[in-house]
Backbone as a chain_set.jsonl record, in Angstrom:
{"seq": "MQLDATDLALIAALSENARMSVSTIARRIGLARTTVQARLERLEKSGVIEGYSIRLGAGARPAISGTLLVCTDPHETSAIVGRIKSLPEVKAIHSASGRYDLVIEVATDDTATLDRTLEWIGSARGVKEIESLIHLATKLERRT", "coords": {"N": [[0.783, -1.136, 0.051], [0.642, 2.275, -0.855], [1.61, 5.061, 0.922], [0.358, 8.284, 1.405], [0.762, 11.73, 1.609], [-1.214, 12.51, 3.495], [-1.761, 10.24, 4.934], [0.516, 9.738, 6.098], [0.593, 12.042, 7.87], [-1.42, 11.374, 9.596], [-0.498, 9.078, 10.765], [1.787, 10.196, 11.971], [0.571, 11.877, 13.848], [-0.845, 9.939, 15.459], [1.453, 8.525, 16.399], [2.501, 10.363, 18.246], [0.309, 10.656, 20.15], [-1.511, 7.823, 20.683], [-3.963, 7.776, 21.756], [-5.335, 10.049, 20.683], [-8.164, 11.845, 19.681], [-10.195, 11.424, 16.96], [-11.549, 13.721, 16.159], [-9.737, 15.422, 16.966], [-7.515, 15.049, 15.569], [-8.263, 15.347, 12.923], [-9.017, 18.296, 13.11], [-6.416, 19.138, 13.537], [-4.959, 18.345, 10.985], [-6.218, 19.322, 9.158], [-8.808, 18.292, 7.887], [-11.904, 16.747, 7.357], [-13.786, 15.086, 9.914], [-15.073, 12.679, 9.228], [-13.581, 11.907, 7.017], [-11.047, 11.496, 7.949], [-11.543, 9.391, 9.735], [-12.336, 7.295, 7.947], [-9.835, 7.016, 6.45], [-8.423, 6.092, 8.572], [-9.624, 3.654, 9.279], [-8.924, 2.316, 6.798], [-6.149, 2.111, 7.029], [-6.006, 0.54, 8.98], [-7.236, -1.783, 8.26], [-5.547, -2.563, 5.96], [-3.445, -3.159, 7.282], [-1.37, -1.397, 7.804], [-1.508, 0.211, 9.867], [-1.312, -1.812, 12.774], [-2.152, -1.808, 15.329], [-2.746, -0.226, 18.739], [-0.899, 1.455, 21.384], [0.619, 1.907, 24.595], [2.971, 4.287, 25.918], [5.438, 3.774, 28.413], [6.181, 5.614, 31.294], [9.412, 6.888, 32.717], [9.221, 5.844, 35.438], [7.79, 3.507, 35.372], [9.062, 1.796, 33.835], [11.435, -1.064, 33.358], [14.623, -0.918, 35.183], [17.045, -1.195, 34.168], [18.172, -1.199, 30.836], [19.493, -2.742, 27.701], [21.365, -3.529, 24.756], [21.99, -6.477, 22.947], [24.58, -7.884, 21.136], [24.928, -10.484, 18.872], [26.693, -13.179, 17.673], [26.292, -16.02, 15.811], [26.157, -19.381, 15.069], [25.361, -20.131, 11.771], [23.443, -22.351, 11.173], [22.314, -22.7, 13.528], [20.775, -20.37, 14.252], [18.002, -19.942, 14.039], [17.008, -21.738, 15.941], [18.247, -20.765, 18.131], [16.859, -18.28, 18.442], [14.323, -19.092, 19.013], [14.792, -20.304, 21.583], [15.77, -18.026, 23.053], [13.593, -16.225, 22.783], [11.809, -16.894, 24.829], [12.496, -15.885, 27.096], [11.828, -13.735, 29.713], [13.104, -11.037, 29.859], [13.872, -10.422, 27.303], [13.17, -8.276, 24.909], [12.797, -7.407, 22.409], [14.086, -9.159, 19.354], [16.028, -8.945, 16.669], [17.182, -9.673, 13.437], [20.329, -9.289, 11.749], [22.589, -7.627, 9.686], [26.042, -8.016, 8.585], [28.65, -7.886, 10.92], [27.439, -9.136, 13.176], [24.87, -11.305, 14.08], [22.39, -11.432, 15.196], [20.518, -9.009, 16.977], [19.632, -7.919, 20.15], [17.196, -6.688, 22.269], [17.057, -6.185, 25.584], [15.609, -5.773, 28.808], [15.721, -5.122, 32.272], [15.104, -5.195, 35.97], [17.224, -5.295, 37.548], [20.78, -5.613, 38.242], [21.702, -8.253, 38.658], [19.805, -9.75, 37.513], [19.931, -9.103, 35.085], [22.536, -10.163, 34.506], [22.406, -12.922, 34.862], [20.768, -13.145, 32.585], [22.333, -12.558, 30.465], [24.296, -14.388, 30.678], [22.976, -16.702, 30.231], [22.174, -16.465, 27.525], [24.454, -16.159, 26.314], [25.684, -18.597, 26.691], [24.14, -20.378, 25.199], [23.715, -23.036, 22.935], [25.313, -22.729, 19.924], [25.696, -20.031, 19.936], [28.124, -17.895, 19.279], [29.526, -15.617, 19.853], [28.965, -12.689, 21.946], [28.304, -9.567, 22.741], [27.808, -6.765, 25.019], [25.817, -3.939, 25.379], [24.942, -1.7, 27.442], [22.379, 0.602, 28.102], [22.724, 3.916, 29.07], [21.436, 6.455, 29.085], [18.397, 7.699, 27.747], [18.494, 9.777, 24.846], [16.857, 10.319, 22.787], [13.751, 9.037, 21.595], [12.03, 7.566, 19.503], [9.54, 5.703, 18.408], [7.651, 4.089, 15.958]], "CA": [[0.044, 0.11, -0.012], [1.23, 3.288, -1.054], [1.089, 5.972, 1.76], [0.346, 9.641, 0.831], [1.059, 12.698, 2.962], [-2.177, 12.386, 4.581], [-1.625, 9.029, 5.791], [1.849, 10.003, 6.912], [0.31, 13.043, 8.906], [-2.279, 10.734, 10.482], [0.556, 8.257, 11.606], [2.494, 11.038, 12.99], [-0.114, 12.394, 14.951], [-1.144, 8.95, 16.541], [2.523, 8.025, 17.182], [2.589, 11.356, 19.19], [-0.537, 10.104, 21.165], [-2.345, 7.07, 19.967], [-5.196, 8.055, 22.159], [-5.823, 11.224, 20.117], [-9.385, 11.625, 19.079], [-10.389, 11.488, 15.533], [-11.79, 14.932, 15.698], [-8.562, 16.354, 17.233], [-6.539, 14.793, 14.356], [-9.116, 16.123, 11.895], [-8.81, 19.58, 13.184], [-4.809, 19.253, 13.519], [-4.426, 18.169, 9.676], [-7.367, 20.051, 8.305], [-9.601, 17.4, 7.187], [-13.274, 16.318, 7.914], [-13.715, 13.962, 10.881], [-15.417, 11.373, 8.439], [-12.242, 11.378, 6.218], [-9.91, 10.819, 8.884], [-12.039, 7.939, 10.276], [-12.325, 6.543, 6.777], [-8.417, 6.827, 6.27], [-7.704, 5.261, 9.785], [-9.983, 2.397, 8.933], [-8.321, 1.667, 5.641], [-4.831, 1.705, 7.315], [-5.905, -0.573, 9.877], [-7.645, -3.086, 7.381], [-4.513, -2.927, 5.033], [-2.079, -3.649, 8.07], [-0.257, -0.412, 7.954], [-1.561, 0.245, 11.403], [-1.698, -3.024, 13.486], [-2.71, -1.829, 16.914], [-2.374, 0.902, 19.199], [-0.228, 1.021, 22.463], [1.201, 3.0, 25.35], [4.566, 4.272, 26.093], [5.459, 3.847, 29.656], [7.142, 6.689, 31.799], [10.539, 6.361, 33.347], [9.036, 5.268, 36.563], [7.27, 2.367, 35.068], [9.924, 0.925, 32.837], [12.476, -1.693, 33.997], [15.739, 0.062, 35.552], [18.067, -1.385, 33.256], [17.953, -1.902, 29.446], [20.637, -2.873, 26.725], [21.377, -4.401, 23.561], [23.007, -7.593, 22.765], [24.903, -8.008, 19.642], [25.247, -11.86, 18.969], [27.285, -13.677, 16.504], [25.74, -17.505, 15.893], [26.246, -20.367, 13.828], [24.252, -19.961, 10.889], [22.61, -23.327, 11.134], [21.533, -22.635, 14.981], [20.195, -19.161, 14.473], [16.511, -20.315, 14.266], [16.737, -22.433, 17.163], [18.62, -19.852, 19.248], [15.743, -17.259, 18.514], [13.367, -19.826, 19.572], [15.048, -20.546, 22.915], [15.935, -16.686, 23.754], [12.419, -15.451, 23.122], [11.066, -17.39, 25.757], [13.106, -15.146, 28.296], [10.81, -12.259, 29.764], [13.781, -9.965, 29.869], [14.118, -10.309, 25.985], [11.845, -7.544, 24.552], [12.885, -7.59, 20.824], [15.148, -9.769, 18.56], [16.391, -8.44, 15.314], [18.265, -10.242, 12.65], [21.108, -8.177, 11.392], [23.515, -7.982, 8.589], [27.255, -7.544, 9.144], [29.608, -8.899, 11.929], [26.578, -9.739, 13.989], [23.64, -11.9, 13.297], [21.223, -10.882, 15.87], [20.61, -7.752, 17.792], [18.625, -8.233, 20.996], [17.021, -5.86, 23.033], [16.74, -6.584, 26.907], [15.213, -4.94, 29.959], [15.62, -5.936, 33.636], [15.092, -4.329, 37.1], [18.383, -5.462, 38.516], [21.954, -6.126, 37.548], [21.802, -9.827, 38.779], [18.73, -10.607, 36.396], [20.697, -8.773, 33.531], [23.754, -10.854, 34.533], [21.895, -14.297, 34.49], [20.226, -13.387, 31.04], [23.452, -12.366, 29.412], [25.197, -15.603, 30.917], [22.118, -17.69, 29.635], [22.085, -16.329, 26.121], [25.946, -16.386, 25.874], [25.977, -20.093, 26.736], [23.229, -21.299, 24.204], [24.269, -23.796, 21.915], [25.226, -21.953, 18.766], [26.18, -18.547, 20.258], [29.703, -17.793, 19.051], [30.103, -14.411, 20.433], [27.982, -11.773, 22.526], [28.766, -8.205, 23.022], [26.399, -6.203, 25.665], [25.846, -2.494, 25.38], [24.186, -1.321, 28.394], [21.776, 2.1, 28.02], [22.946, 4.654, 30.178], [20.376, 7.353, 29.23], [17.846, 7.886, 26.283], [18.568, 11.043, 24.42], [15.618, 10.561, 21.842], [13.311, 7.7, 21.34], [10.824, 7.619, 18.261], [8.893, 4.538, 17.968], [6.423, 4.226, 14.938]], "C": [[0.808, 1.197, -0.081], [0.893, 4.397, 0.06], [1.423, 7.518, 1.238], [0.607, 10.495, 2.194], [-0.006, 12.925, 3.993], [-2.069, 11.371, 5.372], [-0.28, 9.241, 6.638], [1.571, 11.088, 8.328], [-0.589, 12.362, 10.014], [-1.389, 9.745, 11.572], [1.248, 8.869, 12.372], [1.689, 11.454, 14.191], [-0.59, 11.175, 16.052], [0.16, 8.379, 17.151], [3.014, 9.057, 18.478], [1.824, 11.021, 20.381], [-1.473, 9.312, 20.418], [-3.713, 7.101, 20.561], [-5.974, 9.428, 21.763], [-7.25, 11.042, 19.639], [-9.252, 11.777, 17.715], [-10.787, 12.956, 15.273], [-10.607, 16.021, 16.012], [-7.555, 15.968, 16.003], [-7.089, 15.34, 13.209], [-8.686, 17.668, 11.861], [-7.319, 20.023, 12.971], [-4.215, 19.263, 11.927], [-5.261, 18.794, 8.786], [-8.34, 19.243, 7.442], [-11.038, 17.056, 7.818], [-12.905, 15.071, 8.778], [-14.051, 12.513, 10.231], [-14.17, 10.938, 7.567], [-11.152, 10.901, 6.98], [-10.402, 9.516, 9.366], [-12.006, 7.039, 9.189], [-10.805, 6.141, 6.409], [-7.909, 5.734, 7.265], [-8.221, 3.653, 9.557], [-9.539, 1.753, 7.751], [-6.916, 1.383, 5.971], [-4.905, 0.542, 8.148], [-6.248, -2.01, 9.161], [-6.444, -3.438, 6.344], [-3.381, -3.272, 5.982], [-1.128, -2.727, 8.225], [-0.234, -0.125, 9.456], [-2.117, -1.145, 12.041], [-2.345, -3.073, 14.821], [-2.109, -0.366, 17.435], [-1.718, 0.623, 20.715], [0.034, 2.175, 23.429], [2.557, 3.215, 25.438], [4.595, 4.587, 27.684], [6.525, 4.909, 30.178], [8.212, 6.069, 32.525], [10.106, 5.571, 34.615], [8.432, 3.998, 36.396], [8.089, 1.36, 34.302], [11.034, 0.285, 33.72], [13.722, -0.625, 33.989], [16.775, 0.13, 34.766], [17.945, -1.871, 31.875], [19.264, -1.803, 28.629], [20.382, -3.514, 25.614], [22.293, -5.287, 23.338], [23.346, -7.892, 21.429], [25.467, -9.415, 19.685], [25.754, -12.385, 17.648], [26.698, -15.329, 16.691], [26.139, -18.261, 14.612], [25.222, -20.128, 13.178], [23.26, -21.11, 10.89], [21.798, -23.397, 12.427], [20.7, -21.354, 15.129], [18.675, -19.276, 14.777], [16.295, -20.812, 15.669], [17.245, -21.74, 18.387], [17.424, -18.862, 19.493], [14.725, -17.889, 19.177], [13.705, -20.088, 20.968], [14.883, -19.205, 23.556], [14.461, -15.939, 23.909], [11.452, -15.787, 23.964], [11.293, -16.582, 27.078], [12.229, -13.756, 28.463], [11.661, -11.25, 29.738], [14.041, -9.55, 28.331], [12.97, -9.387, 25.557], [11.651, -7.454, 23.037], [14.209, -8.358, 20.306], [14.978, -9.409, 17.006], [17.455, -9.304, 14.494], [18.933, -9.13, 11.941], [22.233, -8.729, 10.223], [25.077, -7.622, 9.107], [27.95, -8.58, 10.046], [28.486, -9.638, 12.666], [25.531, -10.283, 13.535], [22.366, -11.741, 14.129], [21.652, -9.854, 16.828], [19.36, -7.977, 18.815], [18.279, -7.251, 22.09], [16.419, -6.399, 24.564], [16.466, -5.525, 27.993], [15.026, -5.6, 31.302], [15.452, -4.923, 34.732], [16.193, -4.285, 37.966], [19.5, -5.936, 37.708], [21.929, -7.589, 37.705], [20.888, -10.515, 37.778], [19.339, -10.347, 35.07], [21.86, -9.816, 33.344], [23.365, -12.288, 34.152], [21.483, -14.284, 33.016], [21.279, -13.281, 30.221], [24.188, -13.877, 29.546], [24.332, -16.66, 30.108], [22.043, -17.616, 28.109], [23.607, -16.711, 25.726], [26.292, -17.729, 25.889], [25.125, -20.94, 25.891], [24.034, -21.649, 23.252], [24.125, -23.106, 20.781], [25.629, -20.595, 18.69], [27.744, -18.653, 20.082], [30.368, -16.723, 19.874], [28.745, -13.592, 21.015], [28.664, -10.653, 23.027], [27.496, -7.487, 23.755], [26.746, -4.623, 25.545], [24.599, -2.096, 26.403], [23.761, 0.336, 28.237], [22.033, 2.558, 29.029], [21.665, 5.918, 30.331], [19.728, 7.389, 27.768], [17.697, 9.318, 26.036], [17.482, 11.405, 23.126], [15.098, 9.106, 21.608], [11.967, 8.194, 20.304], [10.557, 6.282, 17.828], [7.516, 4.673, 17.1], [5.888, 2.761, 14.782]], "O": [[1.783, 1.182, 0.67], [-0.31, 4.658, 0.081], [2.506, 7.871, 0.772], [0.647, 10.128, 3.368], [0.198, 13.409, 5.106], [-2.278, 11.545, 6.573], [-0.185, 8.86, 7.805], [2.11, 11.011, 9.432], [-0.521, 12.727, 11.187], [-1.535, 9.669, 12.792], [1.496, 8.381, 13.475], [2.103, 11.377, 15.348], [-0.693, 11.395, 17.259], [0.111, 7.816, 18.244], [3.697, 8.697, 19.436], [2.352, 11.031, 21.493], [-2.211, 9.851, 19.594], [-4.619, 6.516, 19.967], [-6.978, 9.841, 22.344], [-7.488, 9.936, 19.153], [-8.211, 12.255, 17.265], [-10.398, 13.458, 14.219], [-10.51, 17.139, 15.506], [-6.81, 16.86, 15.598], [-6.29, 15.86, 12.429], [-8.152, 18.213, 10.894], [-7.012, 21.05, 12.365], [-3.26, 19.966, 11.595], [-4.966, 18.779, 7.591], [-8.599, 19.624, 6.301], [-11.083, 17.192, 9.041], [-12.027, 14.249, 8.517], [-13.507, 11.458, 10.559], [-13.829, 9.761, 7.452], [-10.429, 9.969, 6.627], [-9.622, 8.564, 9.383], [-11.624, 5.902, 9.464], [-10.58, 4.975, 6.084], [-7.208, 4.765, 6.972], [-7.487, 2.667, 9.626], [-9.783, 0.549, 7.67], [-6.363, 0.492, 5.326], [-4.059, -0.352, 8.108], [-5.696, -3.081, 9.412], [-6.396, -4.59, 5.914], [-2.342, -3.686, 5.467], [-0.056, -3.055, 8.733], [0.771, -0.19, 10.164], [-3.268, -1.516, 11.811], [-2.917, -4.035, 15.335], [-1.328, 0.386, 16.851], [-2.028, -0.445, 21.242], [-0.297, 3.318, 23.113], [3.331, 2.343, 25.042], [3.91, 5.483, 28.177], [7.594, 5.067, 29.589], [8.104, 4.919, 32.951], [10.747, 4.538, 34.804], [8.545, 3.266, 37.379], [7.739, 0.184, 34.194], [11.527, 0.904, 34.663], [13.881, 0.258, 33.146], [17.419, 1.16, 34.566], [17.587, -3.042, 31.75], [20.053, -0.883, 28.843], [19.292, -4.052, 25.416], [23.468, -4.962, 23.509], [22.467, -8.144, 20.605], [26.413, -9.628, 20.444], [25.23, -12.016, 16.597], [26.719, -15.781, 17.836], [26.366, -17.836, 13.479], [24.154, -19.902, 13.747], [22.119, -20.778, 10.568], [20.748, -24.038, 12.474], [19.949, -21.267, 16.101], [18.199, -18.693, 15.751], [15.473, -20.308, 16.434], [16.817, -22.009, 19.51], [17.039, -18.648, 20.643], [14.15, -17.2, 20.02], [12.7, -20.096, 21.679], [14.059, -19.061, 24.459], [14.164, -15.232, 24.872], [10.369, -15.203, 23.989], [10.473, -16.58, 27.996], [12.01, -12.926, 27.582], [11.038, -10.204, 29.56], [14.405, -8.395, 28.107], [11.825, -9.732, 25.85], [10.544, -7.429, 22.499], [15.293, -8.144, 20.849], [13.968, -9.584, 16.324], [18.545, -9.559, 15.007], [18.3, -8.147, 11.555], [22.588, -9.883, 9.984], [25.178, -6.899, 10.099], [27.856, -9.804, 9.951], [28.642, -10.856, 12.759], [25.1, -9.803, 12.487], [21.291, -11.969, 13.575], [22.754, -9.765, 17.369], [18.229, -8.189, 18.377], [19.194, -7.003, 22.876], [15.344, -6.997, 24.599], [17.108, -4.475, 28.009], [14.244, -6.541, 31.437], [15.662, -3.751, 34.42], [16.28, -3.52, 38.926], [19.326, -6.558, 36.66], [22.19, -8.195, 36.666], [21.124, -11.62, 37.289], [19.308, -11.133, 34.122], [22.131, -10.278, 32.235], [23.936, -12.833, 33.207], [21.77, -15.221, 32.271], [21.222, -13.921, 29.171], [24.601, -14.443, 28.533], [24.921, -17.444, 29.363], [21.86, -18.65, 27.467], [23.836, -17.543, 24.849], [27.188, -18.101, 25.131], [25.341, -22.151, 25.842], [24.891, -20.934, 22.732], [22.986, -22.781, 20.446], [25.881, -20.021, 17.63], [28.448, -19.438, 20.717], [31.452, -16.83, 20.448], [27.623, -13.845, 20.578], [29.636, -10.831, 23.761], [26.365, -7.553, 23.274], [27.902, -4.206, 25.625], [23.421, -2.218, 26.067], [24.621, 1.216, 28.246], [21.745, 1.946, 30.057], [21.105, 6.229, 31.382], [20.394, 7.154, 26.76], [16.994, 10.046, 26.736], [17.34, 12.519, 22.623], [15.854, 8.146, 21.455], [11.154, 9.092, 20.521], [11.25, 5.739, 16.968], [6.507, 5.254, 17.5], [4.927, 2.53, 14.049]]}, "num_chains": 1, "name": "protein.A"}
């Protein structure tokens, strides 16, 4: 589906606040409420918008988050992903090109849990190398 400027404006407004009313979005981008409603329904039906969510404030997020860069045996990558995604500390797993095969986002409430998670992933069969990057502060976050 090809997105036009209006679709992108709708998505931008919802990315800012997914609870923004259709009327408010319509006023903001200068369209009729019924037009905005129809566009949103089309974006949802086509799969461009899969759902709506919340962004947690700093007080509700886990205290420690990080990114793990993982080199794997190519024949074991799928099995590794299957095992790792069962860990509640793992928030996202991305395949990657380049030196690392997987980029894993983790979040925990304490360093002991983070340490156990890193140890578990690092010792998984097929994991050749793991590098951890602990996030110190978020300077910008755009999630769409």
